Short mmCIF file of N, CA, C and O in Angstrom, two decimals:
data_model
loop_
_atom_site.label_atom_id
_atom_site.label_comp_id
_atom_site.label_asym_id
_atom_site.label_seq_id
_atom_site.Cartn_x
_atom_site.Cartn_y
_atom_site.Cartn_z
N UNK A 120 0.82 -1.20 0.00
CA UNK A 120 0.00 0.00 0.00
C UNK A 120 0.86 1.26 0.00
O UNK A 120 0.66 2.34 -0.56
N UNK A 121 1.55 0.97 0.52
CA UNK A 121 3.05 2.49 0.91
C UNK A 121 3.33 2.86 -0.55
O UNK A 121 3.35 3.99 -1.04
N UNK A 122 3.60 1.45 -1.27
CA UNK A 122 3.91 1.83 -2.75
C UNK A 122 3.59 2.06 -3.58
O UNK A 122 4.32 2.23 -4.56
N UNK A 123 2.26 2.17 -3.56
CA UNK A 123 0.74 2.58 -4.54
C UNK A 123 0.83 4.46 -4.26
O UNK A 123 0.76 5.34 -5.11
N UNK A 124 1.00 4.62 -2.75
CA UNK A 124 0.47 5.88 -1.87
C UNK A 124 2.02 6.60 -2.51
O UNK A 124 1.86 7.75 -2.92
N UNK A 125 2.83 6.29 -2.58
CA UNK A 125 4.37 6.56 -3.35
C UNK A 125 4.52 7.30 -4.36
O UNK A 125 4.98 8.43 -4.52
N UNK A 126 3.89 6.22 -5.27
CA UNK A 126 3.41 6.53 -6.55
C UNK A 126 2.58 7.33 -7.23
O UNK A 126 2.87 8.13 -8.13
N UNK A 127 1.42 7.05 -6.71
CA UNK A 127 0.63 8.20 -6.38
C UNK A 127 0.76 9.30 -6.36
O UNK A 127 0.14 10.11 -7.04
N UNK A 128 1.68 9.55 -5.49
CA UNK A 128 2.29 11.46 -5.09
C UNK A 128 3.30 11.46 -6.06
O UNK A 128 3.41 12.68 -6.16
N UNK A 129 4.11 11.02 -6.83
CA UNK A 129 4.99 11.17 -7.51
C UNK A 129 4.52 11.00 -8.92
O UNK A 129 5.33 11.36 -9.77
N UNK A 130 3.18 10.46 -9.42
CA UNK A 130 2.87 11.45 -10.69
C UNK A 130 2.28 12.45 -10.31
O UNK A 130 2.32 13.23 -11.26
N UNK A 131 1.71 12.94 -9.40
CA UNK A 131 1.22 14.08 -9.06
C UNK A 131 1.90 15.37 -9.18
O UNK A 131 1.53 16.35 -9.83
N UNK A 132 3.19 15.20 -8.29
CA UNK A 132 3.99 15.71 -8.65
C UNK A 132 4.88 16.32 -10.04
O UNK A 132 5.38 17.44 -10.10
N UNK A 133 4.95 15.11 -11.30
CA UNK A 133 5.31 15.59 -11.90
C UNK A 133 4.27 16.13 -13.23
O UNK A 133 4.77 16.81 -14.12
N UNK A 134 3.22 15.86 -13.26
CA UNK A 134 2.28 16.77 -13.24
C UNK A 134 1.99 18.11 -13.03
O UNK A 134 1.45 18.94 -13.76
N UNK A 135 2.43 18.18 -11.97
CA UNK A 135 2.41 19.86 -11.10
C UNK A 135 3.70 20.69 -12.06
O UNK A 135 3.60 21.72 -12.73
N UNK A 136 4.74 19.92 -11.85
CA UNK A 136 5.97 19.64 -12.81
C UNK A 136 5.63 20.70 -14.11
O UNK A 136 5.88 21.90 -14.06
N UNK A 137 5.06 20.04 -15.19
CA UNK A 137 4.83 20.20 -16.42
C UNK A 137 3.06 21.16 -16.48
O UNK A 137 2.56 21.50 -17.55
N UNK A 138 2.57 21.35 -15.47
CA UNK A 138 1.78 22.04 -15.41
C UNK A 138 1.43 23.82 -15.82
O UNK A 138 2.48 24.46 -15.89
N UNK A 139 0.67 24.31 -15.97
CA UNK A 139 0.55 25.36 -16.68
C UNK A 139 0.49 25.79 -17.81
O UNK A 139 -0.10 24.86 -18.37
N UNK A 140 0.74 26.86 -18.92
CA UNK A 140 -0.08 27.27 -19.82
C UNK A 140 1.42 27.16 -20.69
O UNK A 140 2.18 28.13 -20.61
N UNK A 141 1.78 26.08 -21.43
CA UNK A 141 2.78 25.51 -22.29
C UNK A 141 2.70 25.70 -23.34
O UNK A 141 1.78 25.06 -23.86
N UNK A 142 3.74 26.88 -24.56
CA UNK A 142 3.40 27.34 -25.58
C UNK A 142 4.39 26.54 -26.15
O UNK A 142 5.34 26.23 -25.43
N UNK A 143 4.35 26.01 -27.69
CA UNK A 143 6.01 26.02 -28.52
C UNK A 143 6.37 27.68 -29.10
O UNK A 143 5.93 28.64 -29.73
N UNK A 144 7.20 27.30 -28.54
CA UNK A 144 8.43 28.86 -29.19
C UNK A 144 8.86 28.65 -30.00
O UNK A 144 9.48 29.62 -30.43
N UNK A 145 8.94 27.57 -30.76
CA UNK A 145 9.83 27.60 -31.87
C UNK A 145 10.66 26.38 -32.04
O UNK A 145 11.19 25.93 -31.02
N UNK A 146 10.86 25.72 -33.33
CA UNK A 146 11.63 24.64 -33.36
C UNK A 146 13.02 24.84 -34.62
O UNK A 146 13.20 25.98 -35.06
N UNK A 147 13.83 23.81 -35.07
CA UNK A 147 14.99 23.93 -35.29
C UNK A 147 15.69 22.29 -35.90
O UNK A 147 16.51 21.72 -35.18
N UNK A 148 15.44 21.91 -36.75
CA UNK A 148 16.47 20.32 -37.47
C UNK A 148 17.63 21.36 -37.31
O UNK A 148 17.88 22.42 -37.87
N UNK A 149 18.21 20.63 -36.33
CA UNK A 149 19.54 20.62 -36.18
C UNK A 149 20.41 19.21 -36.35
O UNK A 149 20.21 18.11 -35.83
N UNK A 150 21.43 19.65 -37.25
CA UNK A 150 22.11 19.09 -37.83
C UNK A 150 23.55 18.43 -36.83
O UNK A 150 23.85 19.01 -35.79
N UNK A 151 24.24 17.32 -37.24
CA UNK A 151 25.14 16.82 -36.25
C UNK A 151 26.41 16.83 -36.97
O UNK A 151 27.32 16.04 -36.70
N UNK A 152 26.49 17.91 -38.07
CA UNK A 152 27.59 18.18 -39.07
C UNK A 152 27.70 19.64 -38.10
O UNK A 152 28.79 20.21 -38.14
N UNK A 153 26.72 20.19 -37.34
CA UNK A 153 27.19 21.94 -36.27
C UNK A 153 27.01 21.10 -34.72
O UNK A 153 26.48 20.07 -34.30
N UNK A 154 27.56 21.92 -34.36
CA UNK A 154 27.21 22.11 -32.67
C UNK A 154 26.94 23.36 -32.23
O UNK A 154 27.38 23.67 -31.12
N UNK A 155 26.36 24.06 -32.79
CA UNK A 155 25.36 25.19 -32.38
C UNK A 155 24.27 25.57 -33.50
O UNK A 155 24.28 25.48 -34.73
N UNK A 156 23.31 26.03 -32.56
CA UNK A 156 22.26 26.76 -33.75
C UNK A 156 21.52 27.71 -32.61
O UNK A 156 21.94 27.91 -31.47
N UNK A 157 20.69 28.08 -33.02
CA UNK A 157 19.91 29.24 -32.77
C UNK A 157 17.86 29.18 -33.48
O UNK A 157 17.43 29.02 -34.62
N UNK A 158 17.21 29.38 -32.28
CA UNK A 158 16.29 29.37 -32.55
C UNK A 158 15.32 30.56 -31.73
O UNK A 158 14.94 30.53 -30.56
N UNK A 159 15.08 31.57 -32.75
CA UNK A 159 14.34 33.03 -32.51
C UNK A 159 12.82 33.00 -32.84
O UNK A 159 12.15 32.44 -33.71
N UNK A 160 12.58 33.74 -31.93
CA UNK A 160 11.15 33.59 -31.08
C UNK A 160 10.52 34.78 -31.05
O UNK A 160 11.25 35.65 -30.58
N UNK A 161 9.44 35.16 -31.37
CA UNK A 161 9.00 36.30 -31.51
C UNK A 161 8.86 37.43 -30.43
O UNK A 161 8.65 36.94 -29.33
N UNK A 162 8.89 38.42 -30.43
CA UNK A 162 7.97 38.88 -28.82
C UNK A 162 7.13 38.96 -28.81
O UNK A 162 6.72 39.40 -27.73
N UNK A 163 6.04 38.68 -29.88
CA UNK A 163 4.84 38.68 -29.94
C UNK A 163 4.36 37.65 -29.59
O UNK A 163 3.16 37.47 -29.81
N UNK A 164 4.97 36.82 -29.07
CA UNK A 164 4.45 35.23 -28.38
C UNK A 164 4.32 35.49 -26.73
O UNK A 164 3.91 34.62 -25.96
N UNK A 165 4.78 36.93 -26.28
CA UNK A 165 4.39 37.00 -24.69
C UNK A 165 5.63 36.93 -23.79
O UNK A 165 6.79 37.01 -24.19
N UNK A 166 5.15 36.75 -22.25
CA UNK A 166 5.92 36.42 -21.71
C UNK A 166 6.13 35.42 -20.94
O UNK A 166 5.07 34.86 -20.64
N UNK A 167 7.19 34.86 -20.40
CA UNK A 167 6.87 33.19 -20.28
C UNK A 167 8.25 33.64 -18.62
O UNK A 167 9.05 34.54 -18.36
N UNK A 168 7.75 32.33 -17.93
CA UNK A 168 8.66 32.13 -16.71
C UNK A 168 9.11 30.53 -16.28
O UNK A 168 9.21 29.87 -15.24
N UNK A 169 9.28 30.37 -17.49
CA UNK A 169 9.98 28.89 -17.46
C UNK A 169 10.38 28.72 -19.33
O UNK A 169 10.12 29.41 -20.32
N UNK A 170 11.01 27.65 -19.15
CA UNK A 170 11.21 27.07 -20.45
C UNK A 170 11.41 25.45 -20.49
O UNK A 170 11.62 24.90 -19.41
N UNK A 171 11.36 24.62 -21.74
CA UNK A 171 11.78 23.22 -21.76
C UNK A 171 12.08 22.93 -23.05
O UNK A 171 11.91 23.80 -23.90
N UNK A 172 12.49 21.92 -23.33
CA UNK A 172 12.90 21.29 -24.60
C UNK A 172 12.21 19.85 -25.21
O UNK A 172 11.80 19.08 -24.35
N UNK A 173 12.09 19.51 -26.33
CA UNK A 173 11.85 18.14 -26.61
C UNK A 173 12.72 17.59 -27.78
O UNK A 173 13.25 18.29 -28.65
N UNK A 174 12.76 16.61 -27.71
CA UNK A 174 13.90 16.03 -29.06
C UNK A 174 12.87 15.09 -30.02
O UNK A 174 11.84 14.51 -29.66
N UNK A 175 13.55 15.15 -31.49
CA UNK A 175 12.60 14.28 -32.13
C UNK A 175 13.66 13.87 -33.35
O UNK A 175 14.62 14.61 -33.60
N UNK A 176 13.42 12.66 -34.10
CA UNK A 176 13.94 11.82 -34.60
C UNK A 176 15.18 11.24 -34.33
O UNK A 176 15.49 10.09 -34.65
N UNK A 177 15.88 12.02 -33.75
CA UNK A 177 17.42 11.56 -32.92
C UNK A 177 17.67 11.72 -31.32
O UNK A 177 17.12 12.70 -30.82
N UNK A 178 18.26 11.06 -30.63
CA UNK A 178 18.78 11.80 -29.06
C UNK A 178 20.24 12.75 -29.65
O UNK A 178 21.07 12.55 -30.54
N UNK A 179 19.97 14.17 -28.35
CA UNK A 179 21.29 14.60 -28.81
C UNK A 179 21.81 14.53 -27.07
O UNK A 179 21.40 13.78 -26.18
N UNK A 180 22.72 15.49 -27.02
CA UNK A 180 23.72 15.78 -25.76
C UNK A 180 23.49 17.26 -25.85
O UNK A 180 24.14 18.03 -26.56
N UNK A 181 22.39 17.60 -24.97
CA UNK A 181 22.49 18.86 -25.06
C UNK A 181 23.65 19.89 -24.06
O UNK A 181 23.31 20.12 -22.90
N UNK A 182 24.26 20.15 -24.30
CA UNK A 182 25.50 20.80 -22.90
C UNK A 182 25.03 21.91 -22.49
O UNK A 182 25.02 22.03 -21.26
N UNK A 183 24.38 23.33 -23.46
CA UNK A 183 24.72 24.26 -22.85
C UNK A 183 23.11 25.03 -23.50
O UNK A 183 22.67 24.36 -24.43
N UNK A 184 22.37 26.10 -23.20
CA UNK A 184 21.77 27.26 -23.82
C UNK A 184 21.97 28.42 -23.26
O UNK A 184 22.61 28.44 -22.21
N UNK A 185 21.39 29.81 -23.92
CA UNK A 185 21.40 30.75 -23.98
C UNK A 185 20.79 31.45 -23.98
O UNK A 185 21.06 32.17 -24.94
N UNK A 186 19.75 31.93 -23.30
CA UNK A 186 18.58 32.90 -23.78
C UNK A 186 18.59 33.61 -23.82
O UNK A 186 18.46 34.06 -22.68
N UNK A 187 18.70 34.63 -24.78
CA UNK A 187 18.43 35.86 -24.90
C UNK A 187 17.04 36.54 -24.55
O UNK A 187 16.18 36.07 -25.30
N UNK A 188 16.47 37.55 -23.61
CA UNK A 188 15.77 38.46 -23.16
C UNK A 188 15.54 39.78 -24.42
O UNK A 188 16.39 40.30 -25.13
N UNK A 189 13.93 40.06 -24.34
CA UNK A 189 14.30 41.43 -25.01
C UNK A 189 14.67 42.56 -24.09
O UNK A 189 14.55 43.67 -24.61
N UNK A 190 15.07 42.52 -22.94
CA UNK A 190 15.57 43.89 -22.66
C UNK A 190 17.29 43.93 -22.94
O UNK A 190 18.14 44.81 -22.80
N UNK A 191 17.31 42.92 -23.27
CA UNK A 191 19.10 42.90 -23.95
C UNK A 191 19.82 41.53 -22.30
O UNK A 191 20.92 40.98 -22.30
N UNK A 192 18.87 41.43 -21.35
CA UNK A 192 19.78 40.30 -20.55
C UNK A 192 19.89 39.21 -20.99
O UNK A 192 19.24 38.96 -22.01
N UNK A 193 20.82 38.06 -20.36
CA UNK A 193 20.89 37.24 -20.99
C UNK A 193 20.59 35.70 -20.08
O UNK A 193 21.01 36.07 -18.98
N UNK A 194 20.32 34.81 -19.94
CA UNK A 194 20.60 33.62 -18.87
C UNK A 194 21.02 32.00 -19.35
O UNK A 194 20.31 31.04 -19.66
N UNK A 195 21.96 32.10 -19.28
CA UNK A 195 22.52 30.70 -19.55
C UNK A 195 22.43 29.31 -18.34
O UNK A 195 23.16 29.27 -17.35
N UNK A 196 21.60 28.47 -18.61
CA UNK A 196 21.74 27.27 -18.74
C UNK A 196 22.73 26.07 -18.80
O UNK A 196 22.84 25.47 -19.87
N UNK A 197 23.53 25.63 -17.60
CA UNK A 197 24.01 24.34 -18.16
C UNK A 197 23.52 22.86 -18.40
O UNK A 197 23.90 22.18 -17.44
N UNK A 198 22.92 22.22 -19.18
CA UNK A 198 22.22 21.26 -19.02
C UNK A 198 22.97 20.08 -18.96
O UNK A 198 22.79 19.31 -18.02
N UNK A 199 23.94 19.78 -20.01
CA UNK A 199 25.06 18.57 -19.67
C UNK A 199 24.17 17.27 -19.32
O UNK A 199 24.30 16.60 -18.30
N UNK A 200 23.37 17.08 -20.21
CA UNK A 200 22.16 15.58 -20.28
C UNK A 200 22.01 15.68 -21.77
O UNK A 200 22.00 16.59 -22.61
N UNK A 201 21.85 13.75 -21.77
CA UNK A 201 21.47 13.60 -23.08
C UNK A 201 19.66 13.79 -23.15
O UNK A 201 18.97 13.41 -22.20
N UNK A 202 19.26 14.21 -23.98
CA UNK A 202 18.04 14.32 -24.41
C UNK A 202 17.51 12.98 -25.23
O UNK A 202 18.10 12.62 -26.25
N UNK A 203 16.52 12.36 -24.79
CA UNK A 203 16.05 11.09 -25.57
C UNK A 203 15.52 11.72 -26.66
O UNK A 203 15.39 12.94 -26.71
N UNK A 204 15.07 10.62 -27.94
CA UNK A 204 13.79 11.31 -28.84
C UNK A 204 12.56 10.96 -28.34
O UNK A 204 12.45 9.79 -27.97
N UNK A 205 11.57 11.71 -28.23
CA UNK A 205 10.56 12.09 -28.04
C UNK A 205 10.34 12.31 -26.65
O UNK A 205 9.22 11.98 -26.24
N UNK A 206 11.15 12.81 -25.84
CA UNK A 206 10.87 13.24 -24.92
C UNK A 206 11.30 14.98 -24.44
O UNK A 206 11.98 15.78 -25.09
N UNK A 207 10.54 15.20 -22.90
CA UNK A 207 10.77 16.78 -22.85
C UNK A 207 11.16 16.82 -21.75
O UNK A 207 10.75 15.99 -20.94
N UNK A 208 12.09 17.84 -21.38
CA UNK A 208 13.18 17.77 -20.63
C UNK A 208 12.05 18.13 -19.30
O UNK A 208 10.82 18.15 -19.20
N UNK A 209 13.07 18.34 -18.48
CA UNK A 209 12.81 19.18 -16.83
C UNK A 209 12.28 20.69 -17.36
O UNK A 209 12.69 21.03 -18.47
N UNK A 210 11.59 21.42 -16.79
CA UNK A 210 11.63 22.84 -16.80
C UNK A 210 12.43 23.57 -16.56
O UNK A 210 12.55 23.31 -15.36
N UNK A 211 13.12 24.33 -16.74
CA UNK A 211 14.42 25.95 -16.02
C UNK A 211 13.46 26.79 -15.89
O UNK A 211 12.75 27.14 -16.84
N UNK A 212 13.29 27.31 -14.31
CA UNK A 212 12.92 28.46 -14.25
C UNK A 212 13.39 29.73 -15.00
O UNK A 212 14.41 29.50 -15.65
N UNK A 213 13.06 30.65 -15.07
CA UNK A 213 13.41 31.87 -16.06
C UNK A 213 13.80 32.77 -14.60
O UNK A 213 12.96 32.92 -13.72
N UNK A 214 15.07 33.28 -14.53
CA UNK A 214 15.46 34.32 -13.54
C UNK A 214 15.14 35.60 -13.84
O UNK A 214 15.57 36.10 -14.87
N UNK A 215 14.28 36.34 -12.94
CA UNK A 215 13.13 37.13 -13.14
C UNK A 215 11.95 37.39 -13.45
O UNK A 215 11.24 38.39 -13.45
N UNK A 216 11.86 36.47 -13.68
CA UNK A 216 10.18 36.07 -13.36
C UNK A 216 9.85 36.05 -14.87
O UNK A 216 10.49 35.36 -15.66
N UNK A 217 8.69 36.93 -15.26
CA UNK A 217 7.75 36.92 -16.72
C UNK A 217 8.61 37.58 -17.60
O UNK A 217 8.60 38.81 -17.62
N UNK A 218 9.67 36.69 -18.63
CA UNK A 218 10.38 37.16 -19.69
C UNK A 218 10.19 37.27 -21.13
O UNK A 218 9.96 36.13 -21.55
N UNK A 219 10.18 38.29 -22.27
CA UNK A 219 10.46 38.17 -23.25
C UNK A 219 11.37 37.54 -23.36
O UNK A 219 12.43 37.79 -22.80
N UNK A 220 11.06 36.14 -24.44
CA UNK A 220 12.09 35.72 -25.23
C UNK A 220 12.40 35.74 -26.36
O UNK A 220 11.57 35.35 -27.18
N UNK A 221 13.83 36.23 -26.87
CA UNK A 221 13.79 36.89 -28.18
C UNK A 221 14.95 35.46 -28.99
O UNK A 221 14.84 35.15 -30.18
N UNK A 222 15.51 35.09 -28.45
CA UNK A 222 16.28 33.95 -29.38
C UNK A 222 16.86 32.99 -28.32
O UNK A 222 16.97 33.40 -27.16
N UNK A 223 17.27 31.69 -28.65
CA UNK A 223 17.84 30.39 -27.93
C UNK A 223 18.54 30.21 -28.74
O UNK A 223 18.44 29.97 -29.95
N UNK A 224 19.78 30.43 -27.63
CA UNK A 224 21.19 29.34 -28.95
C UNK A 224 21.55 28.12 -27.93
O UNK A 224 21.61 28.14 -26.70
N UNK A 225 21.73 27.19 -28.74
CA UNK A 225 21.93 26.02 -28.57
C UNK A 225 23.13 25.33 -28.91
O UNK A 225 23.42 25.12 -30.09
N UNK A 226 24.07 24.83 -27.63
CA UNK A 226 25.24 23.71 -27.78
C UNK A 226 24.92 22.47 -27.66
O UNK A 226 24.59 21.99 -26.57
N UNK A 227 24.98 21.87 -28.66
CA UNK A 227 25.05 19.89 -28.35
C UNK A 227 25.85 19.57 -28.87
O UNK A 227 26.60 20.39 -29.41
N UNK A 228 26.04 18.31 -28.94
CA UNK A 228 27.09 17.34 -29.91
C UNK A 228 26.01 16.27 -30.41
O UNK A 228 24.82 16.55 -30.59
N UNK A 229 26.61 14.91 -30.63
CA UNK A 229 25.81 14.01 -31.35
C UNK A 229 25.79 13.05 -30.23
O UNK A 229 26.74 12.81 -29.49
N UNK A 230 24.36 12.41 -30.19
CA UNK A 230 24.44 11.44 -29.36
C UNK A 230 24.80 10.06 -29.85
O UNK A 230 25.09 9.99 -31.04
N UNK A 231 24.83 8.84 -29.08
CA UNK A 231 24.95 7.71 -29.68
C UNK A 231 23.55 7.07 -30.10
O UNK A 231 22.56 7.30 -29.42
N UNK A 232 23.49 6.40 -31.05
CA UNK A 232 21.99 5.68 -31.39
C UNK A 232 21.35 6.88 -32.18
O UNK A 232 20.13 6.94 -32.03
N UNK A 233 21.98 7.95 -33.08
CA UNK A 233 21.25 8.83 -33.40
C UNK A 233 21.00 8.80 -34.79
O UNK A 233 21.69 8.00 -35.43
N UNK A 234 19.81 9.78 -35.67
CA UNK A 234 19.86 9.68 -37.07
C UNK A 234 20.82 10.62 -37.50
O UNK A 234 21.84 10.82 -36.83
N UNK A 235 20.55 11.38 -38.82
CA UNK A 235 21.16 12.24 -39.47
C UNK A 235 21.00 13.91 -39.11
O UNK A 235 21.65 14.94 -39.29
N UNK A 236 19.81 13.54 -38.52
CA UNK A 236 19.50 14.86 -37.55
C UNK A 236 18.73 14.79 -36.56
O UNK A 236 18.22 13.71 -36.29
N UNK A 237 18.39 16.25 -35.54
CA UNK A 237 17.36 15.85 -34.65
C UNK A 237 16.53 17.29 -34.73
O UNK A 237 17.10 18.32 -35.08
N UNK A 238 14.95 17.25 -34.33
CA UNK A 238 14.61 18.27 -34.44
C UNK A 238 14.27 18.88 -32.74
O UNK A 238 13.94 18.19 -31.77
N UNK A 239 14.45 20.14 -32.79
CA UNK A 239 14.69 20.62 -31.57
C UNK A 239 13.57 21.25 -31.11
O UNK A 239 13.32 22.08 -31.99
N UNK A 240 12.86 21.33 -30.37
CA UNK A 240 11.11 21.82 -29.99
C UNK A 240 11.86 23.12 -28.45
O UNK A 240 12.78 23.12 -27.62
N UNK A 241 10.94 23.85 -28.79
CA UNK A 241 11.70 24.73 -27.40
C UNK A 241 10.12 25.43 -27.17
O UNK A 241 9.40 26.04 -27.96
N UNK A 242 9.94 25.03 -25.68
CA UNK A 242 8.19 25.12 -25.06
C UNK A 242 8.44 26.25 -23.96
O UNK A 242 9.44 26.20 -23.26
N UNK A 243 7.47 27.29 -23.84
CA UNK A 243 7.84 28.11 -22.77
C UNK A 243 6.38 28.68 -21.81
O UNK A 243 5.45 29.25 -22.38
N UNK A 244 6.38 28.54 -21.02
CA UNK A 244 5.30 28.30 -19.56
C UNK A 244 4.69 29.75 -19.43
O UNK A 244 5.36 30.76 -19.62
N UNK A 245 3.54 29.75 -19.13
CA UNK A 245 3.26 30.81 -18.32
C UNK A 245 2.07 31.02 -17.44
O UNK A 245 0.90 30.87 -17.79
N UNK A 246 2.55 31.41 -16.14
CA UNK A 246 1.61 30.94 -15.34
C UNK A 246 0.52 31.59 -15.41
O UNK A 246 -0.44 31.26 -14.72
#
């Protein structure tokens, strides 16, 4: 019973997790011939206080992002996890609360078990 009652609270939890008003910002086939790209986001999409990722047709290694803010700040991210395909990462809070986001640059490398490319989904929260 402990382990039902366990369980229980721990999809709940990640639920709560992935909860709230989840937009795509923008996606990106990124290629495993670069290890960076960049994916720009309108400001007309709002303001958001989280962000996440999803991978699709390949896993990559994502190491590092970048977000650029429209008031010109910036907040970097170390992620240093491989990303499966078809799945979506953890959330990053956004430091400062409700941000314009104006572009994501992106460091990976290639993962193992991967195709010729992967496409990159970038989702951003708002409560």
């Amino acid at each position: 019973m402990n382990k039902f009652i366990a369980l229980v609270l721990l999809s709940l939890m990640s639920f709560n997790v992935m909860a709230g008003d989840w937009k795509k910002l923008g996606e990106r086939r990124v290629s495993f011939s670069s290890d960076r790209d960049v994916i720009h986001v309108s400001a007309l999409r709002g303001k958001f206080d989280a962000i996440a990722f999803s991978v699709g047709k390949a896993p990559i290694y994502l190491s590092k992002i970048k977000i650029y803010f429209g008031n010109g700040q910036t907040q970097s991210l170390h992620i240093n996890k491989r990303l499966e395909k078809g799945k979506r990462s953890v959330p990053y809070r956004l430091l400062g609360g409700d941000r314009v986001i104006n572009k994501v640059e992106m460091n990976y490398r290639t993962a193992i078990g991967g195709h010729k490319y992967a496409e990159m989904n970038i989702f951003g929260r708002r409560d």
